[in-house]
Coordinates of C-alpha atoms in Angstrom, one line a residue:
X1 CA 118.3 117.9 103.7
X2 CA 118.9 117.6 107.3
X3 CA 122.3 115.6 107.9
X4 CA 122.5 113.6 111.2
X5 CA 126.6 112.8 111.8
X6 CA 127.6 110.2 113.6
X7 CA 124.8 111.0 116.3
X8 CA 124.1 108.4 119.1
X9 CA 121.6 106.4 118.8
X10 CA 120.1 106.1 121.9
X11 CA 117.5 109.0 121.5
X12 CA 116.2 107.1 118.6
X13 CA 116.0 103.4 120.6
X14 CA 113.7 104.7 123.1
X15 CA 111.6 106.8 120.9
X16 CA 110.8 103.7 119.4
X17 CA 109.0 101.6 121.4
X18 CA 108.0 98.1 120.2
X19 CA 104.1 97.4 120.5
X20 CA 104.6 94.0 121.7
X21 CA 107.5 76.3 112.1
X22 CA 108.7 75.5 108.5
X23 CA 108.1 78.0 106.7
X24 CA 105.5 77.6 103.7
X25 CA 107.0 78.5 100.3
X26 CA 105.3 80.9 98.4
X27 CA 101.8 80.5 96.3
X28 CA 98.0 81.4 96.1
X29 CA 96.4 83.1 98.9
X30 CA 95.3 81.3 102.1
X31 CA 91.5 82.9 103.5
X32 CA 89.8 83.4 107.0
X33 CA 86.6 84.2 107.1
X34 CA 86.3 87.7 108.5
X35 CA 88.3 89.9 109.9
X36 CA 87.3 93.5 112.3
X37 CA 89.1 96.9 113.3
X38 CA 86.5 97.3 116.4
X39 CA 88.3 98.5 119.7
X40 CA 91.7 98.9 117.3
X41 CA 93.5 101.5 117.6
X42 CA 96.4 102.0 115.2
X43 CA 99.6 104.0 115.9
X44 CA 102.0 105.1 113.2
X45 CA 105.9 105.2 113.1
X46 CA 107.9 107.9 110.6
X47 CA 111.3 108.2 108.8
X48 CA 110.9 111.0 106.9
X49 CA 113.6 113.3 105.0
X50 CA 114.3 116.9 105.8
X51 CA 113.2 116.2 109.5
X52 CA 114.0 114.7 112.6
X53 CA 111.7 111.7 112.1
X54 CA 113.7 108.6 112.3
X55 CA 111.7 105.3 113.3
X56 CA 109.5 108.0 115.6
X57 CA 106.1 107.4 116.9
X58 CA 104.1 110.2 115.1
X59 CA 101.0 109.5 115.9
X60 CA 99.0 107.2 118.2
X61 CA 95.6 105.9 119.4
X62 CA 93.9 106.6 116.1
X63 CA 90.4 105.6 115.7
X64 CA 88.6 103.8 113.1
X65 CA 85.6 105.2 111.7
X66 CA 82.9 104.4 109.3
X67 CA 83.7 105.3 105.7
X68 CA 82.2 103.1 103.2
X69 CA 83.1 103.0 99.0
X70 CA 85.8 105.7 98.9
X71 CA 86.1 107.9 95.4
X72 CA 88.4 107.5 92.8
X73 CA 89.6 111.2 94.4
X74 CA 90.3 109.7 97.6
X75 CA 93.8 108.9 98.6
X76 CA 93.5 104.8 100.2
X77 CA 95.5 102.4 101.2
X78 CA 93.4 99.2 101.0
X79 CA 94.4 96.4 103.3
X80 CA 92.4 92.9 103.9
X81 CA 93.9 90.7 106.6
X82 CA 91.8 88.1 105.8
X83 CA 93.7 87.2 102.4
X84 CA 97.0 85.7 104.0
X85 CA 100.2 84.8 101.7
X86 CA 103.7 83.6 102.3
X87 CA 105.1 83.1 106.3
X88 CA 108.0 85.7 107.1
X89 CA 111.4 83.9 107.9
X90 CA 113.2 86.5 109.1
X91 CA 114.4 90.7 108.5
X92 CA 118.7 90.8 108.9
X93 CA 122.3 91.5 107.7
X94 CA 125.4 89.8 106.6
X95 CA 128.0 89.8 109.6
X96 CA 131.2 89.5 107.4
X97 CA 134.8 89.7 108.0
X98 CA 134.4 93.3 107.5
X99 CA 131.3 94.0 109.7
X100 CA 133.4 92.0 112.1
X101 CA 137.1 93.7 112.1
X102 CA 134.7 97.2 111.9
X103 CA 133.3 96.4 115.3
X104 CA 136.1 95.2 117.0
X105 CA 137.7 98.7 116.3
X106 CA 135.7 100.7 118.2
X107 CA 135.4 101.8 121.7
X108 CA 133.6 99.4 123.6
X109 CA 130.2 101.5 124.1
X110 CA 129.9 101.7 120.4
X111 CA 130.4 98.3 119.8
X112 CA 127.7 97.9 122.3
X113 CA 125.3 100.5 120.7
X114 CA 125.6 99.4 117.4
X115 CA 124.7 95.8 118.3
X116 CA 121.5 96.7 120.6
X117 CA 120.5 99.3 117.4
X118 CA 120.7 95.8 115.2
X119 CA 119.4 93.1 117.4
X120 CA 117.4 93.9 120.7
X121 CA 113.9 93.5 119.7
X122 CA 112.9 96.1 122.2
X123 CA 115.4 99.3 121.7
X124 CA 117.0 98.2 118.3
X125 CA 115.2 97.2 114.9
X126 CA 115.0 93.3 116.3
X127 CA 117.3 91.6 113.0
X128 CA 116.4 88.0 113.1
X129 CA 118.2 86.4 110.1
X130 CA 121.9 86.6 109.3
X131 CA 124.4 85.5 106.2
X132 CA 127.7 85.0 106.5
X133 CA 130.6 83.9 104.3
X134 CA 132.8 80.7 104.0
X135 CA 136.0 81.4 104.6
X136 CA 137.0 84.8 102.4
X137 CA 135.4 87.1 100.2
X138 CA 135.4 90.4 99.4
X139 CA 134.6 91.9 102.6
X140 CA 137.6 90.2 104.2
X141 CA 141.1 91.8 104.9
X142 CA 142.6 89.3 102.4
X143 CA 142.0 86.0 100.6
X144 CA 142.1 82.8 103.1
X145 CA 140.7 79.3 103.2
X146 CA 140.1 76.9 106.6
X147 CA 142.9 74.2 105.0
X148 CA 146.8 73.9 104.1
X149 CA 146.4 74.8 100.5
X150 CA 146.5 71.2 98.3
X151 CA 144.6 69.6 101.3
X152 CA 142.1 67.5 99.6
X153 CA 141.4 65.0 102.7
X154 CA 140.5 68.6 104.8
X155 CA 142.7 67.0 107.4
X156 CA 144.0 70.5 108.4
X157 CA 140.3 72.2 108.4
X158 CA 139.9 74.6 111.5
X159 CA 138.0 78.0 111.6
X160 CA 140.1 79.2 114.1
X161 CA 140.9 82.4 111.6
X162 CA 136.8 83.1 112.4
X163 CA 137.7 83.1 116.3
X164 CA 139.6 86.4 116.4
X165 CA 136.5 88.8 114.8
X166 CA 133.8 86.7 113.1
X167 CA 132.3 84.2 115.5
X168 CA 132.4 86.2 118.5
X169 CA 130.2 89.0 116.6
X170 CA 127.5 86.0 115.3
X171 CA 127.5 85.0 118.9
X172 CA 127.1 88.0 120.5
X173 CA 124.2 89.0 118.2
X174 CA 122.6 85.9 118.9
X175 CA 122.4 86.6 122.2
X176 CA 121.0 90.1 121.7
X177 CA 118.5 88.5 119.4
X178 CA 117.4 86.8 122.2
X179 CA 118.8 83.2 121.6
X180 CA 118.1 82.4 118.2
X181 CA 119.2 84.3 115.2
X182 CA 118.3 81.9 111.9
X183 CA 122.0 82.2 110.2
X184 CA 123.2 81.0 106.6
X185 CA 126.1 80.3 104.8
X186 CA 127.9 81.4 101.2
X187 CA 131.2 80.2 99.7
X188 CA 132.7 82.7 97.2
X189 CA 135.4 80.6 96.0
X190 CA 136.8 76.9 96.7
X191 CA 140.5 76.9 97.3
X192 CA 142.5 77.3 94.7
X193 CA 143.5 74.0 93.8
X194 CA 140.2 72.6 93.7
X195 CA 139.5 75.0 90.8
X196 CA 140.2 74.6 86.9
X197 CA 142.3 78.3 87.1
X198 CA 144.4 77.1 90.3
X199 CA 142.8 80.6 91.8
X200 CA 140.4 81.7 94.2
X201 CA 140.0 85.2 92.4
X202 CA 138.6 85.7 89.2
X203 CA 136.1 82.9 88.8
X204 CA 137.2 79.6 87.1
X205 CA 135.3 76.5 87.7
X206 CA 135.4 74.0 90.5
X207 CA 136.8 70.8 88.7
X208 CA 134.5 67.6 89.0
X209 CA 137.3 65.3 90.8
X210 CA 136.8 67.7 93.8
X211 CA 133.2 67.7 93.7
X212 CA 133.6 65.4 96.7
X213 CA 135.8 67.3 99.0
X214 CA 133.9 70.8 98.1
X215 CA 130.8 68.8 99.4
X216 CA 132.7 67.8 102.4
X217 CA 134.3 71.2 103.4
X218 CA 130.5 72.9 103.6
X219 CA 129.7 70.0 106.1
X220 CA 132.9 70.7 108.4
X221 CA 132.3 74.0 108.7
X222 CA 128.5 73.4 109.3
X223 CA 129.5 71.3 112.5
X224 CA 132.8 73.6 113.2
X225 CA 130.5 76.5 113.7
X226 CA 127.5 74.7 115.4
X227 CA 130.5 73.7 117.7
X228 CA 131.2 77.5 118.5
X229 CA 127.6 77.6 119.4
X230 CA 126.5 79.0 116.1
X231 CA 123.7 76.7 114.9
X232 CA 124.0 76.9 110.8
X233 CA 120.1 77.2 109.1
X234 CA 121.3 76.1 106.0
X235 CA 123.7 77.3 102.9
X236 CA 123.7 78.5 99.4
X237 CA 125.8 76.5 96.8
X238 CA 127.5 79.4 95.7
X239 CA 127.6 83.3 95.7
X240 CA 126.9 85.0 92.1
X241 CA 127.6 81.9 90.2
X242 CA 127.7 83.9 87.2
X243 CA 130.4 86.6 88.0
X244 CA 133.8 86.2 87.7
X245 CA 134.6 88.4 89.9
X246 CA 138.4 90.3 90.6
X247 CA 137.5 88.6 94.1
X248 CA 136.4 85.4 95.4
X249 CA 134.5 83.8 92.6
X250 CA 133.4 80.8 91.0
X251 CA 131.4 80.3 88.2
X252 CA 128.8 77.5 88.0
X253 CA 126.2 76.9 85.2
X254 CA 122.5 76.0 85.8
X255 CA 123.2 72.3 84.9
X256 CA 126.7 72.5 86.9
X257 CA 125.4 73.3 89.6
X258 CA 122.5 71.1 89.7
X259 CA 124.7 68.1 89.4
X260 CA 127.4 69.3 92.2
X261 CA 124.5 69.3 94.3
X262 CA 122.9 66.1 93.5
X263 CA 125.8 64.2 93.3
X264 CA 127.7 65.7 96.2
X265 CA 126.3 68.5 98.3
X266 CA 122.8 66.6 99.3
X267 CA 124.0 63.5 99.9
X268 CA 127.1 64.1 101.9
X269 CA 125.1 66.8 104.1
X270 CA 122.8 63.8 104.7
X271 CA 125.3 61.1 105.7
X272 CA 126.8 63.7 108.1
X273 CA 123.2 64.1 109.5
X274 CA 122.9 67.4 108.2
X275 CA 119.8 66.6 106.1
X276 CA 118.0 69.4 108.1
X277 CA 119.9 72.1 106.6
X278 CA 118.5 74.3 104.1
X279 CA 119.9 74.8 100.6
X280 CA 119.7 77.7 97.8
X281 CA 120.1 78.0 94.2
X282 CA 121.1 81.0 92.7
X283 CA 121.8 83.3 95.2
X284 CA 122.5 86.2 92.4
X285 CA 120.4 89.1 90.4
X286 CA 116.8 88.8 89.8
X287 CA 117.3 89.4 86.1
X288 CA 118.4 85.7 84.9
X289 CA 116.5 84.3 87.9
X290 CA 113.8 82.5 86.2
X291 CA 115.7 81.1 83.0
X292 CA 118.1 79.7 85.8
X293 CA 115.8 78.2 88.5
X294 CA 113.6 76.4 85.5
X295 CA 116.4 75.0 84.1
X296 CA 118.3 73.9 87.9
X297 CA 115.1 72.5 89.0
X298 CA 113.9 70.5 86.4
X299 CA 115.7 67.6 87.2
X300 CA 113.8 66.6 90.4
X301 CA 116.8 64.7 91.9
X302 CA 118.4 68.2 92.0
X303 CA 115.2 69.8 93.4
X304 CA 114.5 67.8 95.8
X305 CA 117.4 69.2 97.4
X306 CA 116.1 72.7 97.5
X307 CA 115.0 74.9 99.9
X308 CA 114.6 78.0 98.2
X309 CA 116.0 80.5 95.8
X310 CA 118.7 83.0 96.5
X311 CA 118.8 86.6 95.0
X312 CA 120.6 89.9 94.6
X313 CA 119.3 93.0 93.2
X314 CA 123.0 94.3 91.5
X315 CA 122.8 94.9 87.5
X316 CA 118.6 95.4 87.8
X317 CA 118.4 98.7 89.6
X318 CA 117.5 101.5 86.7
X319 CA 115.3 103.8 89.6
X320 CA 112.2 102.1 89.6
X321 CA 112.4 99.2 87.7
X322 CA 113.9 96.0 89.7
X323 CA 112.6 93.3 87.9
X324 CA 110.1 92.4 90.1
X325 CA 108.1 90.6 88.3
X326 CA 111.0 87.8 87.6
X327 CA 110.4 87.4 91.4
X328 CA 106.3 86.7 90.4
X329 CA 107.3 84.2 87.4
X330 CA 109.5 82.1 90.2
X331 CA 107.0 82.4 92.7
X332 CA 103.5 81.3 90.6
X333 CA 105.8 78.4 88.4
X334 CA 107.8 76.7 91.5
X335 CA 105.1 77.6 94.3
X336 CA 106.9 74.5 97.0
X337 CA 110.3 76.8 97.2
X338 CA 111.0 79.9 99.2
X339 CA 112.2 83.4 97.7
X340 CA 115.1 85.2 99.8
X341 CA 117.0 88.2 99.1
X342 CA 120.0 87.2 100.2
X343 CA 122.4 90.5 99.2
X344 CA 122.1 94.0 98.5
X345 CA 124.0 97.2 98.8
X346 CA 124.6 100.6 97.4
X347 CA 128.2 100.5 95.7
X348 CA 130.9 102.7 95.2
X349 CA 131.2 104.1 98.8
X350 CA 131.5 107.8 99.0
X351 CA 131.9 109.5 102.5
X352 CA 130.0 112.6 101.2
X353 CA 126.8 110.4 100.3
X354 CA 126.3 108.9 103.3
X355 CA 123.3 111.3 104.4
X356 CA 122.0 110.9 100.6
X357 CA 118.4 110.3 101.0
X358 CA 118.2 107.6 97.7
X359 CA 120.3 105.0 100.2
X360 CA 116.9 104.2 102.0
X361 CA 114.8 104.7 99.0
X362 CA 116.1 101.9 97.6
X363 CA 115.8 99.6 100.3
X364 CA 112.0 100.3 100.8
X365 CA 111.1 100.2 97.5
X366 CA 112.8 96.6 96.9
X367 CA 111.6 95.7 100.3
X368 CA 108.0 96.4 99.5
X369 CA 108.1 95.2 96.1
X370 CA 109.9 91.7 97.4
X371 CA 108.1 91.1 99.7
X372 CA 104.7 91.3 97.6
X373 CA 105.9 88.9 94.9
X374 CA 107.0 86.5 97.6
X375 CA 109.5 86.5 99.6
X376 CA 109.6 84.8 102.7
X377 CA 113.0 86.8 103.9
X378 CA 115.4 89.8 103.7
X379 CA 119.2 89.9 104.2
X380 CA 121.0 93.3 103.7
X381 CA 125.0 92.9 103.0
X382 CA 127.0 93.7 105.6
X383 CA 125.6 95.0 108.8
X384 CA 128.6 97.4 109.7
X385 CA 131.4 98.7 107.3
X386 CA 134.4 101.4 108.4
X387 CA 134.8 105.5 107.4
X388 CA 135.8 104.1 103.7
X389 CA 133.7 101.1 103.3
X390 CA 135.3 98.4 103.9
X391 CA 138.0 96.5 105.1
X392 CA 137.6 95.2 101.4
X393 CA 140.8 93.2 99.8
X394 CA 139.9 94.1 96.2
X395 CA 139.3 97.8 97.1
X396 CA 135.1 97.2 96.7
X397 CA 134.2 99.7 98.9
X398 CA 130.2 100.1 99.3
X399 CA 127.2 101.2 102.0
X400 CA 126.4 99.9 105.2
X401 CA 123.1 101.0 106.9
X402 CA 125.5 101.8 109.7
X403 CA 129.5 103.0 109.7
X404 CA 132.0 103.4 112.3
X405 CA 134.9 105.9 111.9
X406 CA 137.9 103.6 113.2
X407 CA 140.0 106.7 113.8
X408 CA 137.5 108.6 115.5
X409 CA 135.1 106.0 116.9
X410 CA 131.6 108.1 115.6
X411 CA 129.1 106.1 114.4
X412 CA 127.1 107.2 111.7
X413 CA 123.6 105.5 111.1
X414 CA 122.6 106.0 107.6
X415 CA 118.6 106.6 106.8
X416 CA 119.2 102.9 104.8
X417 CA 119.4 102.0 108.4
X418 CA 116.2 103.5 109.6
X419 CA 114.2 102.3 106.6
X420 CA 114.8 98.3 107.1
X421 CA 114.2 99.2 110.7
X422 CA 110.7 99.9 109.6
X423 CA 110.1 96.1 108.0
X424 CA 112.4 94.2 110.8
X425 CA 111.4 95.8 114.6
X426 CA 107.4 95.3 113.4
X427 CA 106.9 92.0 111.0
X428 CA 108.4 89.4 112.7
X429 CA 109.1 85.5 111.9
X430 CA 105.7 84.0 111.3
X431 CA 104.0 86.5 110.1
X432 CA 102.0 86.0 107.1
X433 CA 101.7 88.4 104.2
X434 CA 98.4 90.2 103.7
X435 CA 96.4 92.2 101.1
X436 CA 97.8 96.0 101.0
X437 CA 97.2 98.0 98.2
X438 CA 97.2 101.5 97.3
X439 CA 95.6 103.6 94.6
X440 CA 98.1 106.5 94.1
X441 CA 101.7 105.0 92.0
X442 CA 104.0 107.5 94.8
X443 CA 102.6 105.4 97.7
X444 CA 104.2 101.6 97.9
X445 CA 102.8 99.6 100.1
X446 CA 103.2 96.0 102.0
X447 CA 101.2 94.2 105.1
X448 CA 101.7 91.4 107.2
X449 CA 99.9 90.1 110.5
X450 CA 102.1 88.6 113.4
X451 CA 101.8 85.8 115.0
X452 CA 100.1 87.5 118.1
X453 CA 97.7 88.7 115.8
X454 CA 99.1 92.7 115.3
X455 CA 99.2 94.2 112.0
X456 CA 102.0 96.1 110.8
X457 CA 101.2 97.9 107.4
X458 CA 104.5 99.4 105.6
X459 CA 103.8 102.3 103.6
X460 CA 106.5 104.3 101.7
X461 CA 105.8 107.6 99.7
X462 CA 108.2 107.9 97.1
X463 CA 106.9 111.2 95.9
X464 CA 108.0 114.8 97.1
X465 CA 104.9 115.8 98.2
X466 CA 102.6 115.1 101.0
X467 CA 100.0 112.8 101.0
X468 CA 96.9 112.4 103.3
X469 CA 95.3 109.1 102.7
X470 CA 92.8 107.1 104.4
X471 CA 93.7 103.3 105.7
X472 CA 90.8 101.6 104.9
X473 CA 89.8 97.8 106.0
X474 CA 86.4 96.7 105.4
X475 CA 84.4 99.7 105.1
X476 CA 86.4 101.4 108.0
X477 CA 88.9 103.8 107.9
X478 CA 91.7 106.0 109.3
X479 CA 92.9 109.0 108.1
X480 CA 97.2 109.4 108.0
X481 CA 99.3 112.1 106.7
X482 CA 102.3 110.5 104.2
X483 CA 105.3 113.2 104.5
X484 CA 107.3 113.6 101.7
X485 CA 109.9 110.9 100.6
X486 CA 108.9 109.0 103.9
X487 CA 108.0 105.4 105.2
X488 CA 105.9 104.6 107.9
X489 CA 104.8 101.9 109.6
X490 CA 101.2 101.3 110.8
X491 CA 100.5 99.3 114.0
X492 CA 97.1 97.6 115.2

């Protein structure tokens, strides 16, 4: 396995050159009436292991050519843009505390790389979505809130703690981004007080008397942000609601947290003319995530509140089973909300891992498989982390697609990195999802056509050998060489 060190990036950004609404919540298959590869041309982007390949046009200009019924012995990956599915929201990363502190740590021409490698459309991998926490959480130096602890009125709220690392990050990738990067919010915790075990760590439950001034404390930092020229898409009611957590935790049941939001969170985000906001449920693994979204969205005073449906792929990763089809059962049973991955990471940082090809596996295969049952967008957990993998309060230490050494100022992009690059430079918002299918189990593939009417087929090979297969839409075909444990990404 080739290791690439804390190498600069910029070889890589100009190697890849980019081929230059409400969203509608997921649900049967929309049609137009034909669709034709004449005069297309398709060229293909590689990240493959033991090579240089990273994100690298490796092929160009091919031509489409009449091929007909293929055999059950012929490689294919069968795509039909005429079928078209769920709109993308947006590709992105959580810009945390840590992600934050990380950046401002390093010489000033890496902080300026690393940003451009996130969020230029044109020389980076073009991240248009973005999570970020309510006051602390794991990923922050230690535990904090915006108020004087027993402040129930919030009369002492101020996010001026955000000024120092945080908000100038958000803002700066916004501007990268172009002016608009579609950002959400997650609490971890209430304050202490607010909760039935006095804490912020360690779960416990937010007591119902505070209902009220929890509901209030999302909306001041909603308009505290926006007022740091932030604009805030929406929130999730809480992180993991079912972890306690030795950090910033809180634990909510289905019911629990259907009634803080009915009671308190809609409403007051309405009377503060915040009824534009978006809000998620869940916002934890995929394996309870149908018992719990039947049950919170069965009272429809709670669902008319919601958005969408947050998730997490922690406790369901066993190498190639994600429980992806709990993603399926949400999607066909509440087809007028939205699916969005809204964390993921490898854990249990280890420096000598960080080349380890597996870290990108993982993301393409959930990537693939996400975005097939549904998903209208993708958020990775934090975009940067240091040369241990954090800062991290509770000693949580975990991956980053990218890490900057703090003592030494390298920068080390991780093939994790490389592999979301493949899904966020080339399917942009608006895109809809399309029919891509393949007929060999080491190939994974997804599809999606852009609003200016380019295709952008993602197609992994999981396997460790090479596969030549042909891409085949409506009797046409092109014939594309799969390298071993790679992803590519087909433009036309």
């Amino acid at each position: 396995m080739k290791k690439i060190w804390f190498a600069s990036f910029a070889a890589v950004l100009f190697a890849c050159n980019n081929d230059k609404k409400e969203t509608p919540a997921t649900g049967a298959a929309s049609s137009t009436s034909s669709y034709s590869v004449n005069g297309k041309t398709v060229t293909v982007y590689t990240t493959a292991d033991s090579s240089d390949l990273r994100l690298s046009r490796t092929d160009s200009s091919l031509q489409f050519t009449d091929f007909g019924q293929p055999k059950e012995t012929q490689v294919c990956v069968f795509v039909d843009p005429t079928k078209t599915f769920q709109t993308m929201l947006g590709i992105g990363g959580a810009i945390t505390d840590a992600s934050a502190e990380t950046l401002a740590k390093l010489p000033k021409d890496k902080q300026e790389e690393i940003m451009k490698a996130y969020y230029d459309p044109v020389n980076g991998i073009g991240y248009t979505l973005a999570r970020t926490n309510i006051h602390s959480c794991d990923f922050s130096s230690g535990s904090y809130t915006y108020i004087k602890e027993g402040d129930k009125e919030l009369a002492s709220f101020s996010v001026d703690h955000d000024k120092q690392y945080r908000i100038p990050m958000i803002k700066q990738a916004i501007a990268l981004a172009g002016g608009k990067l579609t950002t959400y919010a997650s609490p971890w915790s209430p304050p202490g007080f607010m909760k039935d075990s006095t804490h912020m760590l360690q779960g416990g439950k937010l007591k119902p008397e505070y209902y009220q001034a929890w509901g209030n404390y999302f909306a001041k930092f909603i308009k505290a942000y926006e007022k740091e020229g932030i604009p805030i898409w929406g929130v999730s009611v809480q992180n993991e609601p079912m972890a306690k957590q030795t950090w910033e935790s809180c634990i909510y049941t289905a019911e629990e947290e259907g009634e803080f939001l009915k009671t308190s969170l809609g409403p007051i985000l309405e009377k503060e003319g915040l009824k534009d906001k978006k809000v998620i449920i869940w916002d934890h693994n995929r394996d309870l995530i149908y018992q719990r979204v039947s049950t919170t969205l069965s009272d429809p005073e709670v669902a008319k509140y919601v958005w969408g449906i947050g998730y997490h792929w922690y406790e369901t990763w066993t190498g190639s089973d994600m429980m992806f089809e709990n993603l399926k059962r949400v999607a066909e049973t509440f087809p007028d909300k939205h699916l969005l991955f809204t964390e993921g990471c490898a854990e249990s940082f280890n420096p000598t891992r960080l080349s380890a090809w597996a870290l990108g596996e993982r993301y393409g295969m959930s990537m693939i498989n996400d975005f097939n049952a549904g998903t209208v967008g993708w958020t990775d957990w934090n975009v940067l982390l240091d040369e241990i993998g954090g800062p991290n309060h509770v000693g949580n230490f975990c991956f980053a697609p990218v890490h900057g050494d703090t003592k030494t100022g390298k920068v080390h992009y991780t093939n994790s990195y490389y592999y979301i690059g493949h899904f966020s430079k080339f399917i942009k918002p608006g895109a809809r999802r399309i029919i891509a299918s393949s007929n060999r189990t080491d190939l994974l593939t997804t599809g999606f056509v852009n609003e200016d009417g380019k295709v952008a087929v993602v197609v992994m090979n999981k396997g460790s050998k090479s596969l030549p297969y042909n891409l085949w839409i409506g009797g046409k075909a092109v014939e594309i060489i799969s390298k071993p444990h790679s992803i590519a990404t087909l433009v036309f």
